[in-house]
Amino acid sequence: MKNIINVTRSSMPNFEEYTEEIKDLWDSHWLTNMGKKHKKFAKGLRDYLDVPMVTLLANGHLALECTLAAFDLQGEVITTPFTFASTTHAIVRNGLEPVFCDINEDDYNIDVKKIESLINEKTCAIVPVHLYGNTCDLEAIDNIARKYDLKVIYDAAHAFAVKINGIGIGNFGDASAFSFHATKVFNTIEGGAVTYNNDELKKTLYFLKNFGITGPETVEFVGGNAKMNEFQAAMGICNLRHIDAEIARRQSVVKRYRENLEGVKGIKLVQPQPAVKSNYAYFPIVLYGKSNLRNDVFDELEKNYIIPRKYFYPLTTDYECYADRFNSNETPVAKNIAESVITLPLYADLSLDEVDRICRIIINSI
Ligand SMILES: *Cc1c(COP(=O)(O)O)cnc(C)c1O
């Protein structure tokens, strides 16, 4: 059988390291509900992300959905359609109306020049995404939010470990939601976290993730169940020990991709952000100049057992579940990029020889 190269490959600690970490769960029989592993991981994470407060959750989507719920918002939320399903769904599932802002041509993040024209008296929040781990224009978003008194909740699912001018990315806006899904730079199998600096939010998130239970005989909120369990937390404790080394290996993969593809006609790369310490989460390329080039390159890679992804195609506004509700023609840049982007395989173990081979196939099919 041919070796398949997928877009990503989950990072795992050594088997022995993980079993050592979970051993005492067989003594305590305490498997979930904010036990010892949960506390240890939360502390390690707070230090690593360099944030004042963190809440752990079952996954990244619930981190986002619960955070939006915690602010008890009503009305319209400005966001981007060029993202994973979760961002838009979290807004809609909270009974809020997403209003889609186009993206910019440089890093495909929300175009801050186009936000203000979408604001009206119903607007309550902005949900930008640090797409591919590239930071949004934090200052511009902050200025707009202050001017119009809006909440800012960052979807930081791609931005684990990212820093800007030495400051952890989880320190911006009213809150940031991270994903620790198996496919992300850092994983707890499934998992997520919210970072913020707000005592009230800490309490509300706790209640929302644990059925609204506020005391042994009191239930004050209509909460759900979004708790991270002890096995997830143990995975997080182990993976956190190796994250810097993992990112360094990702960095050399990205460097190799750039050496191969920079300046190739028909391919546009996202340029590195000068003040940002990257996590090298994704390597998107935009293909242009020939009709259907993206799909042709994609198919050629697939024929060679290399499975990239069209992140993010289709736009969330084009999903079947949102048919007739949103209009993707209102975000023409996003529409165009969604039709020309491929996200190439990228993970710590990907060999540089494989990177060279992937690039040869791409260049030959342009
Ligand atoms: C992965 C992801 C999420 C959701 O995280 P899960 O942990 O998979 O629930 C949210 N937003 C974006 C942009 C993502 O890529």
Tab-separated table of C-alpha atoms and ligand atoms in Angstrom:
chain	number	residue	atom	x	y	z
A	1	MET	CA	0.000	0.000	0.000
A	2	LYS	CA	1.161	3.515	-0.816
A	3	ASN	CA	1.990	5.855	2.018
A	4	ILE	CA	-0.664	8.546	2.255
A	5	ILE	CA	0.387	12.021	3.342
A	6	ASN	CA	-2.523	13.799	4.970
A	7	VAL	CA	-2.817	17.516	5.597
A	8	THR	CA	-1.967	16.906	9.231
A	9	ARG	CA	-0.921	14.212	11.673
A	10	SER	CA	-1.749	14.389	15.374
A	11	SER	CA	1.113	14.987	17.789
A	12	MET	CA	1.352	12.398	20.541
A	13	PRO	CA	3.693	11.978	23.505
A	14	ASN	CA	5.454	8.645	24.005
A	15	PHE	CA	3.033	5.941	25.075
A	16	GLU	CA	4.935	5.523	28.374
A	17	GLU	CA	4.838	9.233	29.095
A	18	TYR	CA	1.059	9.278	28.754
A	19	THR	CA	0.468	6.090	30.761
A	20	GLU	CA	2.722	7.445	33.504
A	21	GLU	CA	0.641	10.635	33.590
A	22	ILE	CA	-2.709	8.821	33.832
A	23	LYS	CA	-1.552	6.131	36.307
A	24	ASP	CA	-2.851	7.854	39.418
A	25	LEU	CA	-6.338	8.096	37.890
A	26	TRP	CA	-6.524	4.354	38.698
A	27	ASP	CA	-5.884	5.216	42.366
A	28	SER	CA	-8.277	8.142	42.626
A	29	HIS	CA	-11.027	6.900	40.267
A	30	TRP	CA	-11.621	10.634	39.597
A	31	LEU	CA	-12.092	10.782	35.828
A	32	THR	CA	-13.676	14.166	35.168
A	33	ASN	CA	-15.351	17.149	36.898
A	34	MET	CA	-12.301	19.365	37.291
A	35	GLY	CA	-9.952	16.908	38.991
A	36	LYS	CA	-6.203	17.027	39.620
A	37	LYS	CA	-5.116	16.703	35.987
A	38	HIS	CA	-7.526	19.445	35.005
A	39	LYS	CA	-6.055	21.802	37.621
A	40	LYS	CA	-2.464	20.949	36.717
A	41	PHE	CA	-3.096	21.432	33.000
A	42	ALA	CA	-5.004	24.699	33.504
A	43	LYS	CA	-2.075	26.119	35.443
A	44	GLY	CA	0.500	24.940	32.914
A	45	LEU	CA	-1.552	26.398	30.105
A	46	ARG	CA	-2.007	29.759	31.805
A	47	ASP	CA	1.755	30.018	32.222
A	48	TYR	CA	2.504	28.875	28.691
A	49	LEU	CA	-0.013	31.165	27.004
A	50	ASP	CA	0.984	33.961	29.393
A	51	VAL	CA	-2.628	34.913	30.144
A	52	PRO	CA	-4.282	35.907	33.455
A	53	MET	CA	-7.222	33.474	33.314
A	54	VAL	CA	-8.132	30.310	31.482
A	55	THR	CA	-11.174	28.016	31.393
A	56	LEU	CA	-10.819	24.515	29.951
A	57	LEU	CA	-13.613	23.022	27.879
A	58	ALA	CA	-14.484	19.808	26.069
A	59	ASN	CA	-13.600	21.234	22.667
A	60	GLY	CA	-12.869	24.438	20.799
A	61	HIS	CA	-16.352	24.827	19.429
A	62	LEU	CA	-17.919	24.781	22.881
A	63	ALA	CA	-15.256	27.236	24.024
A	64	LEU	CA	-16.524	29.676	21.405
A	65	GLU	CA	-20.211	28.876	21.827
A	66	CYS	CA	-20.104	29.138	25.646
A	67	THR	CA	-18.126	32.387	25.526
A	68	LEU	CA	-20.698	33.999	23.254
A	69	ALA	CA	-23.433	32.717	25.592
A	70	ALA	CA	-21.596	34.061	28.635
A	71	PHE	CA	-21.747	37.634	27.375
A	72	ASP	CA	-25.529	37.306	26.995
A	73	LEU	CA	-25.479	39.043	23.620
A	74	GLN	CA	-28.371	39.971	21.385
A	75	GLY	CA	-28.488	41.139	17.772
A	76	GLU	CA	-25.810	41.117	15.095
A	77	VAL	CA	-22.254	39.842	15.229
A	78	ILE	CA	-19.662	40.847	12.639
A	79	THR	CA	-17.475	37.951	11.547
A	80	THR	CA	-15.740	36.316	8.577
A	81	PRO	CA	-17.107	33.650	6.209
A	82	PHE	CA	-13.591	32.398	5.400
A	83	THR	CA	-13.258	30.045	8.351
A	84	PHE	CA	-14.219	26.654	9.711
A	85	ALA	CA	-17.926	25.860	10.240
A	86	SER	CA	-17.568	26.338	13.980
A	87	THR	CA	-17.198	30.131	13.908
A	88	THR	CA	-20.473	30.796	12.106
A	89	HIS	CA	-22.360	27.968	13.819
A	90	ALA	CA	-21.366	29.235	17.289
A	91	ILE	CA	-22.929	32.605	16.486
A	92	VAL	CA	-26.095	31.163	14.947
A	93	ARG	CA	-26.567	28.558	17.685
A	94	ASN	CA	-26.587	31.430	20.203
A	95	GLY	CA	-29.559	32.987	18.425
A	96	LEU	CA	-27.360	35.763	17.054
A	97	GLU	CA	-27.298	37.042	13.479
A	98	PRO	CA	-23.897	36.789	11.778
A	99	VAL	CA	-23.015	39.706	9.505
A	100	PHE	CA	-20.184	38.816	7.163
A	101	CYS	CA	-17.260	41.124	6.606
A	102	ASP	CA	-14.885	40.496	3.725
A	103	ILE	CA	-11.265	39.472	4.254
A	104	ASN	CA	-8.081	41.259	3.228
A	105	GLU	CA	-5.854	40.091	0.367
A	106	ASP	CA	-2.688	39.831	2.463
A	107	ASP	CA	-3.385	37.359	5.252
A	108	TYR	CA	-7.070	36.514	4.594
A	109	ASN	CA	-8.122	37.793	8.018
A	110	ILE	CA	-11.135	40.060	8.513
A	111	ASP	CA	-10.658	43.311	6.567
A	112	VAL	CA	-10.698	45.938	9.312
A	113	LYS	CA	-11.326	48.694	6.752
A	114	LYS	CA	-14.716	47.129	5.987
A	115	ILE	CA	-15.983	46.521	9.525
A	116	GLU	CA	-17.358	49.978	10.347
A	117	SER	CA	-19.730	50.105	7.382
A	118	LEU	CA	-21.420	46.942	8.714
A	119	ILE	CA	-22.085	48.357	12.189
A	120	ASN	CA	-25.584	49.494	13.132
A	121	GLU	CA	-27.603	49.808	16.352
A	122	LYS	CA	-28.134	46.021	16.453
A	123	THR	CA	-24.427	45.188	16.346
A	124	CYS	CA	-23.237	43.727	19.661
A	125	ALA	CA	-19.915	42.007	18.957
A	126	ILE	CA	-17.112	41.162	16.550
A	127	VAL	CA	-15.886	37.581	16.182
A	128	PRO	CA	-12.658	37.706	14.162
A	129	VAL	CA	-10.543	34.613	13.445
A	130	HIS	CA	-6.739	34.530	13.653
A	131	LEU	CA	-6.772	32.508	10.467
A	132	TYR	CA	-3.949	30.002	9.888
A	133	GLY	CA	-2.405	31.404	13.089
A	134	ASN	CA	-1.856	34.849	11.532
A	135	THR	CA	-2.927	37.570	13.933
A	136	CYS	CA	-5.754	39.927	13.003
A	137	ASP	CA	-5.215	43.691	13.071
A	138	LEU	CA	-5.666	43.776	16.851
A	139	GLU	CA	-5.279	47.514	17.259
A	140	ALA	CA	-7.808	48.451	14.586
A	141	ILE	CA	-10.333	45.959	15.958
A	142	ASP	CA	-9.793	47.274	19.475
A	143	ASN	CA	-10.344	50.867	18.322
A	144	ILE	CA	-13.585	49.995	16.537
A	145	ALA	CA	-14.835	47.996	19.528
A	146	ARG	CA	-14.194	50.909	21.896
A	147	LYS	CA	-15.766	53.435	19.577
A	148	TYR	CA	-19.013	51.455	19.210
A	149	ASP	CA	-18.947	49.628	22.564
A	150	LEU	CA	-18.778	46.146	21.070
A	151	LYS	CA	-17.507	42.903	22.574
A	152	VAL	CA	-14.615	41.221	20.772
A	153	ILE	CA	-14.364	37.446	20.993
A	154	TYR	CA	-11.460	36.052	19.009
A	155	ASP	CA	-11.659	32.636	17.428
A	156	ALA	CA	-8.068	31.702	18.262
A	157	ALA	CA	-8.469	28.045	17.273
A	158	HIS	CA	-5.450	28.312	14.936
A	159	ALA	CA	-3.340	30.559	17.120
A	160	PHE	CA	-2.030	28.409	19.962
A	161	ALA	CA	1.376	29.671	21.179
A	162	VAL	CA	1.312	32.692	18.891
A	163	LYS	CA	2.796	35.882	20.342
A	164	ILE	CA	2.827	39.426	19.070
A	165	ASN	CA	5.595	41.734	20.298
A	166	GLY	CA	6.157	39.127	23.004
A	167	ILE	CA	2.542	39.205	24.222
A	168	GLY	CA	0.461	36.008	24.189
A	169	ILE	CA	-2.332	36.179	21.599
A	170	GLY	CA	-4.882	35.188	24.262
A	171	ASN	CA	-4.572	38.620	25.892
A	172	PHE	CA	-6.560	40.564	23.306
A	173	GLY	CA	-10.245	41.410	23.049
A	174	ASP	CA	-12.764	40.374	25.715
A	175	ALA	CA	-11.902	36.702	25.318
A	176	SER	CA	-10.151	34.257	22.978
A	177	ALA	CA	-11.290	30.713	22.233
A	178	PHE	CA	-8.655	28.068	21.466
A	179	SER	CA	-9.083	24.578	20.017
A	180	PHE	CA	-7.059	21.566	21.129
A	181	HIS	CA	-8.546	19.238	18.553
A	182	ALA	CA	-6.395	16.325	17.394
A	183	THR	CA	-5.660	18.096	14.108
A	184	LYS	CA	-4.436	21.341	15.636
A	185	VAL	CA	-0.872	22.447	16.484
A	186	PHE	CA	-1.480	21.466	20.114
A	187	ASN	CA	-4.009	18.817	21.096
A	188	THR	CA	-5.738	17.268	24.078
A	189	ILE	CA	-7.375	14.703	21.725
A	190	GLU	CA	-10.485	16.887	21.748
A	191	GLY	CA	-10.423	20.006	23.872
A	192	GLY	CA	-10.468	23.742	24.059
A	193	ALA	CA	-9.952	26.745	26.289
A	194	VAL	CA	-11.016	30.335	26.716
A	195	THR	CA	-8.546	32.987	27.867
A	196	TYR	CA	-9.583	36.365	29.321
A	197	ASN	CA	-9.152	38.743	32.249
A	198	ASN	CA	-12.571	38.942	33.855
A	199	ASP	CA	-13.701	37.400	37.198
A	200	GLU	CA	-17.359	37.503	36.214
A	201	LEU	CA	-16.673	35.620	32.960
A	202	LYS	CA	-14.725	32.981	34.883
A	203	LYS	CA	-17.788	32.191	37.014
A	204	THR	CA	-20.248	32.264	34.124
A	205	LEU	CA	-18.129	29.948	31.967
A	206	TYR	CA	-17.841	27.530	34.864
A	207	PHE	CA	-21.611	27.398	35.248
A	208	LEU	CA	-22.232	27.155	31.512
A	209	LYS	CA	-19.913	24.180	31.150
A	210	ASN	CA	-21.369	22.367	34.156
A	211	PHE	CA	-25.188	22.471	33.853
A	212	GLY	CA	-25.515	25.831	35.618
A	213	ILE	CA	-24.934	24.137	38.954
A	214	THR	CA	-23.935	26.814	41.473
A	215	GLY	CA	-24.083	24.783	44.686
A	216	PRO	CA	-24.946	21.335	46.056
A	217	GLU	CA	-28.672	22.099	45.806
A	218	THR	CA	-28.796	25.150	43.526
A	219	VAL	CA	-28.943	25.385	39.745
A	220	GLU	CA	-29.043	29.028	38.679
A	221	PHE	CA	-28.242	28.844	34.951
A	222	VAL	CA	-29.449	26.778	32.002
A	223	GLY	CA	-25.961	25.440	31.370
A	224	GLY	CA	-24.854	22.461	29.308
A	225	ASN	CA	-22.022	20.003	29.706
A	226	ALA	CA	-18.751	21.163	28.203
A	227	LYS	CA	-16.198	19.938	30.733
A	228	MET	CA	-12.729	18.731	29.809
A	229	ASN	CA	-12.098	15.297	31.337
A	230	GLU	CA	-8.985	14.029	33.122
A	231	PHE	CA	-7.694	11.985	30.182
A	232	GLN	CA	-7.855	14.996	27.903
A	233	ALA	CA	-6.094	17.127	30.517
A	234	ALA	CA	-3.388	14.455	30.936
A	235	MET	CA	-2.808	14.500	27.163
A	236	GLY	CA	-2.517	18.274	27.388
A	237	ILE	CA	0.032	18.056	30.218
A	238	CYS	CA	2.180	15.682	28.142
A	239	ASN	CA	1.864	17.522	24.825
A	240	LEU	CA	2.642	20.852	26.488
A	241	ARG	CA	6.099	19.479	27.444
A	242	HIS	CA	6.932	19.039	23.762
A	243	ILE	CA	5.112	21.895	22.097
A	244	ASP	CA	8.126	24.176	21.562
A	245	ALA	CA	10.098	21.375	19.899
A	246	GLU	CA	7.063	20.522	17.734
A	247	ILE	CA	6.709	24.117	16.601
A	248	ALA	CA	10.427	24.309	15.802
A	249	ARG	CA	10.072	21.263	13.534
A	250	ARG	CA	7.019	22.775	11.887
A	251	GLN	CA	9.093	25.891	11.305
A	252	SER	CA	11.684	23.950	9.294
A	253	VAL	CA	8.923	22.364	7.191
A	254	VAL	CA	7.496	25.819	6.446
A	255	LYS	CA	10.962	27.158	5.647
A	256	ARG	CA	11.428	24.358	3.116
A	257	TYR	CA	8.029	25.017	1.516
A	258	ARG	CA	8.968	28.692	1.154
A	259	GLU	CA	12.357	27.879	-0.382
A	260	ASN	CA	10.611	25.709	-2.966
A	261	LEU	CA	7.583	27.847	-3.748
A	262	GLU	CA	8.525	31.494	-3.164
A	263	GLY	CA	8.472	33.384	-6.464
A	264	VAL	CA	6.876	30.559	-8.482
A	265	LYS	CA	4.497	32.095	-11.022
A	266	GLY	CA	0.901	31.138	-10.303
A	267	ILE	CA	1.437	30.681	-6.570
A	268	LYS	CA	0.864	33.282	-3.866
A	269	LEU	CA	2.125	32.691	-0.328
A	270	VAL	CA	1.102	34.506	2.847
A	271	GLN	CA	4.011	36.651	4.000
A	272	PRO	CA	5.287	36.217	7.580
A	273	GLN	CA	4.111	38.889	10.043
A	274	PRO	CA	7.140	40.813	11.365
A	275	ALA	CA	6.116	41.287	15.044
A	276	VAL	CA	4.604	37.825	15.360
A	277	LYS	CA	6.110	34.653	16.804
A	278	SER	CA	4.352	32.143	14.576
A	279	ASN	CA	3.134	28.647	15.429
A	280	TYR	CA	3.444	27.476	11.799
A	281	ALA	CA	-0.042	26.026	12.018
A	282	TYR	CA	-0.920	25.913	8.315
A	283	PHE	CA	0.699	26.469	4.969
A	284	PRO	CA	-1.924	27.847	2.564
A	285	ILE	CA	-1.076	28.605	-1.065
A	286	VAL	CA	-3.295	30.549	-3.422
A	287	LEU	CA	-3.181	29.467	-7.069
A	288	TYR	CA	-3.982	31.996	-9.766
A	289	GLY	CA	-3.646	32.712	-13.467
A	290	LYS	CA	-5.440	29.712	-14.981
A	291	SER	CA	-9.045	28.670	-14.633
A	292	ASN	CA	-9.628	25.689	-12.352
A	293	LEU	CA	-5.925	25.635	-11.415
A	294	ARG	CA	-6.654	25.041	-7.739
A	295	ASN	CA	-8.723	21.958	-8.420
A	296	ASP	CA	-6.232	20.650	-10.978
A	297	VAL	CA	-3.337	20.955	-8.514
A	298	PHE	CA	-5.460	19.411	-5.781
A	299	ASP	CA	-6.365	16.431	-7.991
A	300	GLU	CA	-2.760	15.936	-9.062
A	301	LEU	CA	-1.606	15.827	-5.436
A	302	GLU	CA	-4.376	13.377	-4.598
A	303	LYS	CA	-3.285	11.104	-7.449
A	304	ASN	CA	0.083	10.993	-5.726
A	305	TYR	CA	-1.464	10.023	-2.384
A	306	ILE	CA	-0.977	13.497	-0.980
A	307	ILE	CA	-4.148	14.817	0.598
A	308	PRO	CA	-4.156	18.586	1.102
A	309	ARG	CA	-7.336	20.463	2.088
A	310	LYS	CA	-9.257	23.297	0.531
A	311	TYR	CA	-9.208	25.322	3.769
A	312	PHE	CA	-11.584	27.118	3.599
A	313	TYR	CA	-13.881	26.092	0.817
A	314	PRO	CA	-16.791	26.569	0.636
A	315	LEU	CA	-17.321	29.788	2.561
A	316	THR	CA	-19.607	29.217	5.544
A	317	THR	CA	-22.133	31.522	3.835
A	318	ASP	CA	-22.413	28.941	1.033
A	319	TYR	CA	-23.269	25.983	3.299
A	320	GLU	CA	-26.490	24.115	2.507
A	321	CYS	CA	-27.780	24.815	6.022
A	322	TYR	CA	-27.549	28.555	5.311
A	323	ALA	CA	-29.057	28.430	1.808
A	324	ASP	CA	-31.032	31.607	1.007
A	325	ARG	CA	-29.946	33.160	4.275
A	326	PHE	CA	-26.565	34.676	3.419
A	327	ASN	CA	-25.034	35.937	0.193
A	328	SER	CA	-21.387	35.086	-0.443
A	329	ASN	CA	-21.213	37.624	-3.285
A	330	GLU	CA	-21.117	40.318	-0.600
A	331	THR	CA	-17.625	39.109	0.348
A	332	PRO	CA	-15.949	38.891	-3.086
A	333	VAL	CA	-12.369	38.645	-1.825
A	334	ALA	CA	-13.275	35.734	0.446
A	335	LYS	CA	-15.164	34.071	-2.390
A	336	ASN	CA	-12.206	34.358	-4.720
A	337	ILE	CA	-9.668	33.090	-2.173
A	338	ALA	CA	-11.932	30.174	-1.197
A	339	GLU	CA	-11.920	29.118	-4.832
A	340	SER	CA	-8.147	29.321	-5.227
A	341	VAL	CA	-6.654	28.128	-1.946
A	342	ILE	CA	-5.030	24.858	-0.935
A	343	THR	CA	-3.624	24.133	2.502
A	344	LEU	CA	-0.602	21.866	2.145
A	345	PRO	CA	0.370	19.001	4.449
A	346	LEU	CA	2.178	20.326	7.516
A	347	TYR	CA	3.154	18.573	10.723
A	348	ALA	CA	6.260	18.147	12.823
A	349	ASP	CA	7.131	14.699	11.435
A	350	LEU	CA	6.796	15.646	7.756
A	351	SER	CA	10.205	15.022	6.193
A	352	LEU	CA	11.876	17.705	4.103
A	353	ASP	CA	12.238	15.188	1.260
A	354	GLU	CA	8.483	14.790	1.231
A	355	VAL	CA	8.091	18.577	1.198
A	356	ASP	CA	10.362	18.719	-1.859
A	357	ARG	CA	8.335	15.995	-3.563
A	358	ILE	CA	5.029	17.756	-2.824
A	359	CYS	CA	6.427	21.002	-4.238
A	360	ARG	CA	7.708	19.283	-7.397
A	361	ILE	CA	4.250	17.854	-8.057
A	362	ILE	CA	2.656	21.289	-7.566
A	363	ILE	CA	5.158	23.105	-9.780
A	364	ASN	CA	4.858	20.488	-12.511
A	365	SER	CA	1.073	20.748	-12.562
A	366	ILE	CA	0.924	24.534	-12.884
B	1	LIG	C1	-10.968	23.700	14.800
B	1	LIG	C2	-11.661	25.004	14.766
B	1	LIG	C3	-12.708	25.328	15.662
B	1	LIG	C4	-13.380	24.311	16.548
B	1	LIG	O1	-12.569	23.615	17.385
B	1	LIG	P1	-12.900	22.105	17.806
B	1	LIG	O2	-11.917	21.866	18.910
B	1	LIG	O3	-12.711	21.237	16.630
B	1	LIG	O4	-14.305	22.076	18.320
B	1	LIG	C5	-13.196	26.615	15.657
B	1	LIG	N1	-12.759	27.545	14.781
B	1	LIG	C6	-11.794	27.268	13.885
B	1	LIG	C7	-11.333	28.355	12.967
B	1	LIG	C8	-11.234	25.983	13.832
B	1	LIG	O5	-10.307	25.711	12.898
